[in-house]
Amino acid sequence: MLIKKRTGIEIPSSEITPKQIYLSRRKFMAGAAALATTAALAACSPASLNQSSDAEPGADQPDATATAGEATAGATTDELGDSLTTFKDVTNYNNFYEFTLDKEDVAPKSADYPTSPWQVEVGGLVANPGVYDVNDLRTRFEQEERIYRLRCVEGWSMVIPWMGFPLAQLLKEVEPASEAKYVRFETILDPEKMPGQSSPWYEWPYVEGLRVDEAMNDLVILSTGLYGEELLPQNGAPIRLVVPWKYGFKSIKSIVKIDLVDEMPTSLWMAAAPNEYGFYANVNPEVAHPRWSQATERRIGELGRRKTILFNGYEEQVAHLYDGMDLHENY
Ligand SMILES: Nc1nc2c(c(=O)[nH]1)N[C@H]1C(S)=C(S)[C@@H](COP(=O)(O)O)O[C@H]1N2
Ligand SMILES: [Mo]
């Protein structure tokens, strides 16, 4: 396997392309693919087809039924050289217990969930609490693309091109007090429209947390989109957390509340099964789940299994956060 050397937290230029340019490049690539696979015409605007006359279709063509979102899949990789998971898989194989436990039924069950207007209340131990409209967050903070691996604690993984902005930017704006040690996140509570929230097995709403220094790490983003498009309900629209070195359940969806607190928050998963799900949940092939090994994973779209990497491949950027900590005890 070819492993490209990573240099610190540098982000490839492809990941900091302004959204408009990124989107037009995506259309451009979709157009190029359409020339080679006429069946894809429906997914492309005439303008992008005109642009594509001198384009090189390239080796990584999407299949004929690819949507615009899928046009970059295979043509783009993460920094380890691994292909993006297709738009179709990213948006049709989901964990979102508020709707259903069936990963392939989340998309249809959440399709009509209203995600606009949407406000996020940021408060707790801060100097400047505030209520932010998601549309304001989108313009206030520059939206970047971040291609991250997502490793679910269940043993499957994806590579997803998120759009979003560093959580640190929002936290700096509200100015955490010195007593603030943790950040607590809450998903919307709406049992009328979220049938899963009638399940007595979990303590709703879904809650997650990070230590403040973890939350300030540049890898942590609040995401509002993926594949250059606004988030769909199944992926946690209109705004969700992404913490790529931790198991996927830490990346809480459809956030309405962010609080700076002085005590470690109890997450929904810690409350449900404390011996199985701890606060840290760092991806670690050497720390088994009580019911299964975490040494390998199934990358969605691939056959067989691949080895799981410590901190999901982000060791250089985050290992210092856990200096002196026993990662077996602090699971
Ligand atoms: N509110 C909420 N957030 C959630 C979940 C959930 O059930 N409810 N599932 C988590 C799990 S287990 C995973 S693996 C990821 C999946 O994100 P994705 O469906 O966008 O790939 O979301 C996480 N965030
Ligand atoms: Mo997960």
PDB file of N, CA and C in Angstrom, residues 131-173:
ATOM      1  N   VAL A 131     -27.121  32.872  20.781  1.00  0.00           N
ATOM      2  CA  VAL A 131     -27.930  31.956  19.980  1.00  0.00           C
ATOM      3  C   VAL A 131     -27.586  32.237  18.530  1.00  0.00           C
ATOM      4  N   TYR A 132     -27.112  31.215  17.847  1.00  0.00           N
ATOM      5  CA  TYR A 132     -26.638  31.385  16.473  1.00  0.00           C
ATOM      6  C   TYR A 132     -27.574  30.711  15.497  1.00  0.00           C
ATOM      7  N   ASP A 133     -27.941  31.428  14.450  1.00  0.00           N
ATOM      8  CA  ASP A 133     -28.668  30.816  13.355  1.00  0.00           C
ATOM      9  C   ASP A 133     -27.661  30.074  12.477  1.00  0.00           C
ATOM     10  N   VAL A 134     -28.004  28.867  12.039  1.00  0.00           N
ATOM     11  CA  VAL A 134     -27.041  28.091  11.253  1.00  0.00           C
ATOM     12  C   VAL A 134     -26.623  28.833   9.988  1.00  0.00           C
ATOM     13  N   ASN A 135     -27.553  29.561   9.365  1.00  0.00           N
ATOM     14  CA  ASN A 135     -27.181  30.310   8.163  1.00  0.00           C
ATOM     15  C   ASN A 135     -26.132  31.374   8.470  1.00  0.00           C
ATOM     16  N   ASP A 136     -26.230  31.974   9.675  1.00  0.00           N
ATOM     17  CA  ASP A 136     -25.222  32.962  10.065  1.00  0.00           C
ATOM     18  C   ASP A 136     -23.865  32.292  10.281  1.00  0.00           C
ATOM     19  N   LEU A 137     -23.893  31.100  10.892  1.00  0.00           N
ATOM     20  CA  LEU A 137     -22.627  30.382  11.123  1.00  0.00           C
ATOM     21  C   LEU A 137     -21.933  30.088   9.798  1.00  0.00           C
ATOM     22  N   ARG A 138     -22.730  29.732   8.806  1.00  0.00           N
ATOM     23  CA  ARG A 138     -22.176  29.423   7.486  1.00  0.00           C
ATOM     24  C   ARG A 138     -21.434  30.590   6.876  1.00  0.00           C
ATOM     25  N   THR A 139     -21.928  31.827   7.112  1.00  0.00           N
ATOM     26  CA  THR A 139     -21.264  32.974   6.495  1.00  0.00           C
ATOM     27  C   THR A 139     -20.212  33.588   7.424  1.00  0.00           C
ATOM     28  N   ARG A 140     -20.455  33.503   8.728  1.00  0.00           N
ATOM     29  CA  ARG A 140     -19.519  34.086   9.685  1.00  0.00           C
ATOM     30  C   ARG A 140     -18.167  33.374   9.657  1.00  0.00           C
ATOM     31  N   PHE A 141     -18.203  32.051   9.512  1.00  0.00           N
ATOM     32  CA  PHE A 141     -16.961  31.271   9.509  1.00  0.00           C
ATOM     33  C   PHE A 141     -16.755  30.647   8.125  1.00  0.00           C
ATOM     34  N   GLU A 142     -15.573  30.834   7.594  1.00  0.00           N
ATOM     35  CA  GLU A 142     -15.281  30.313   6.267  1.00  0.00           C
ATOM     36  C   GLU A 142     -15.467  28.795   6.226  1.00  0.00           C
ATOM     37  N   GLN A 143     -16.207  28.335   5.249  1.00  0.00           N
ATOM     38  CA  GLN A 143     -16.462  26.898   5.132  1.00  0.00           C
ATOM     39  C   GLN A 143     -15.318  26.240   4.364  1.00  0.00           C
ATOM     40  N   GLU A 144     -14.688  25.256   4.986  1.00  0.00           N
ATOM     41  CA  GLU A 144     -13.586  24.536   4.350  1.00  0.00           C
ATOM     42  C   GLU A 144     -14.022  23.114   4.072  1.00  0.00           C
ATOM     43  N   GLU A 145     -13.303  22.466   3.141  1.00  0.00           N
ATOM     44  CA  GLU A 145     -13.532  21.036   2.975  1.00  0.00           C
ATOM     45  C   GLU A 145     -12.490  20.278   3.775  1.00  0.00           C
ATOM     46  N   ARG A 146     -12.916  19.257   4.497  1.00  0.00           N
ATOM     47  CA  ARG A 146     -12.007  18.370   5.231  1.00  0.00           C
ATOM     48  C   ARG A 146     -12.340  16.940   4.859  1.00  0.00           C
ATOM     49  N   ILE A 147     -11.370  16.263   4.273  1.00  0.00           N
ATOM     50  CA  ILE A 147     -11.569  14.846   3.938  1.00  0.00           C
ATOM     51  C   ILE A 147     -11.081  14.013   5.114  1.00  0.00           C
ATOM     52  N   TYR A 148     -12.017  13.371   5.810  1.00  0.00           N
ATOM     53  CA  TYR A 148     -11.700  12.623   7.026  1.00  0.00           C
ATOM     54  C   TYR A 148     -12.185  11.183   6.937  1.00  0.00           C
ATOM     55  N   ARG A 149     -11.416  10.301   7.579  1.00  0.00           N
ATOM     56  CA  ARG A 149     -11.918   8.938   7.808  1.00  0.00           C
ATOM     57  C   ARG A 149     -12.921   8.981   8.963  1.00  0.00           C
ATOM     58  N   LEU A 150     -14.005   8.209   8.819  1.00  0.00           N
ATOM     59  CA  LEU A 150     -14.978   8.038   9.902  1.00  0.00           C
ATOM     60  C   LEU A 150     -14.988   6.564  10.270  1.00  0.00           C
ATOM     61  N   ARG A 151     -14.631   6.259  11.531  1.00  0.00           N
ATOM     62  CA  ARG A 151     -14.561   4.861  11.976  1.00  0.00           C
ATOM     63  C   ARG A 151     -15.647   4.643  13.018  1.00  0.00           C
ATOM     64  N   CYS A 152     -16.644   3.855  12.664  1.00  0.00           N
ATOM     65  CA  CYS A 152     -17.714   3.542  13.619  1.00  0.00           C
ATOM     66  C   CYS A 152     -17.214   2.490  14.599  1.00  0.00           C
ATOM     67  N   VAL A 153     -17.648   2.592  15.843  1.00  0.00           N
ATOM     68  CA  VAL A 153     -17.260   1.653  16.889  1.00  0.00           C
ATOM     69  C   VAL A 153     -17.709   0.227  16.539  1.00  0.00           C
ATOM     70  N   GLU A 154     -18.677   0.129  15.603  1.00  0.00           N
ATOM     71  CA  GLU A 154     -19.173  -1.192  15.192  1.00  0.00           C
ATOM     72  C   GLU A 154     -18.213  -1.917  14.255  1.00  0.00           C
ATOM     73  N   GLY A 155     -17.159  -1.228  13.787  1.00  0.00           N
ATOM     74  CA  GLY A 155     -16.167  -1.907  12.958  1.00  0.00           C
ATOM     75  C   GLY A 155     -16.273  -1.674  11.461  1.00  0.00           C
ATOM     76  N   TRP A 156     -16.928  -0.590  11.064  1.00  0.00           N
ATOM     77  CA  TRP A 156     -16.929  -0.206   9.641  1.00  0.00           C
ATOM     78  C   TRP A 156     -16.452   1.233   9.532  1.00  0.00           C
ATOM     79  N   SER A 157     -16.030   1.618   8.320  1.00  0.00           N
ATOM     80  CA  SER A 157     -15.489   2.974   8.170  1.00  0.00           C
ATOM     81  C   SER A 157     -15.748   3.524   6.779  1.00  0.00           C
ATOM     82  N   MET A 158     -15.600   4.829   6.675  1.00  0.00           N
ATOM     83  CA  MET A 158     -15.799   5.540   5.405  1.00  0.00           C
ATOM     84  C   MET A 158     -14.747   6.639   5.310  1.00  0.00           C
ATOM     85  N   VAL A 159     -14.610   7.220   4.102  1.00  0.00           N
ATOM     86  CA  VAL A 159     -13.809   8.433   3.909  1.00  0.00           C
ATOM     87  C   VAL A 159     -14.766   9.484   3.361  1.00  0.00           C
ATOM     88  N   ILE A 160     -14.929  10.595   4.097  1.00  0.00           N
ATOM     89  CA  ILE A 160     -16.003  11.542   3.782  1.00  0.00           C
ATOM     90  C   ILE A 160     -15.448  12.953   3.582  1.00  0.00           C
ATOM     91  N   PRO A 161     -15.802  13.601   2.456  1.00  0.00           N
ATOM     92  CA  PRO A 161     -15.398  15.006   2.259  1.00  0.00           C
ATOM     93  C   PRO A 161     -16.432  15.934   2.889  1.00  0.00           C
ATOM     94  N   TRP A 162     -16.137  16.359   4.127  1.00  0.00           N
ATOM     95  CA  TRP A 162     -17.055  17.241   4.859  1.00  0.00           C
ATOM     96  C   TRP A 162     -16.831  18.684   4.451  1.00  0.00           C
ATOM     97  N   MET A 163     -17.863  19.500   4.604  1.00  0.00           N
ATOM     98  CA  MET A 163     -17.721  20.952   4.567  1.00  0.00           C
ATOM     99  C   MET A 163     -17.994  21.435   5.988  1.00  0.00           C
ATOM    100  N   GLY A 164     -17.273  22.456   6.427  1.00  0.00           N
ATOM    101  CA  GLY A 164     -17.538  22.964   7.761  1.00  0.00           C
ATOM    102  C   GLY A 164     -16.473  23.948   8.203  1.00  0.00           C
ATOM    103  N   PHE A 165     -16.424  24.172   9.519  1.00  0.00           N
ATOM    104  CA  PHE A 165     -15.462  25.127  10.062  1.00  0.00           C
ATOM    105  C   PHE A 165     -15.002  24.624  11.430  1.00  0.00           C
ATOM    106  N   PRO A 166     -13.785  25.002  11.835  1.00  0.00           N
ATOM    107  CA  PRO A 166     -13.276  24.505  13.112  1.00  0.00           C
ATOM    108  C   PRO A 166     -14.158  24.952  14.281  1.00  0.00           C
ATOM    109  N   LEU A 167     -14.486  24.003  15.160  1.00  0.00           N
ATOM    110  CA  LEU A 167     -15.252  24.321  16.363  1.00  0.00           C
ATOM    111  C   LEU A 167     -14.543  25.408  17.169  1.00  0.00           C
ATOM    112  N   ALA A 168     -13.200  25.387  17.145  1.00  0.00           N
ATOM    113  CA  ALA A 168     -12.416  26.357  17.920  1.00  0.00           C
ATOM    114  C   ALA A 168     -12.815  27.789  17.590  1.00  0.00           C
ATOM    115  N   GLN A 169     -13.163  28.066  16.335  1.00  0.00           N
ATOM    116  CA  GLN A 169     -13.523  29.438  15.954  1.00  0.00           C
ATOM    117  C   GLN A 169     -14.768  29.897  16.701  1.00  0.00           C
ATOM    118  N   LEU A 170     -15.752  29.017  16.821  1.00  0.00           N
ATOM    119  CA  LEU A 170     -16.975  29.371  17.542  1.00  0.00           C
ATOM    120  C   LEU A 170     -16.692  29.496  19.038  1.00  0.00           C
ATOM    121  N   LEU A 171     -15.884  28.561  19.570  1.00  0.00           N
ATOM    122  CA  LEU A 171     -15.584  28.604  21.003  1.00  0.00           C
ATOM    123  C   LEU A 171     -14.845  29.891  21.370  1.00  0.00           C
ATOM    124  N   LYS A 172     -13.913  30.294  20.502  1.00  0.00           N
ATOM    125  CA  LYS A 172     -13.172  31.529  20.795  1.00  0.00           C
ATOM    126  C   LYS A 172     -14.115  32.723  20.851  1.00  0.00           C
ATOM    127  N   GLU A 173     -15.147  32.692  20.014  1.00  0.00           N
ATOM    128  CA  GLU A 173     -16.075  33.809  20.002  1.00  0.00           C
ATOM    129  C   GLU A 173     -16.878  33.918  21.297  1.00  0.00           C
TER     130      GLU A 173
END
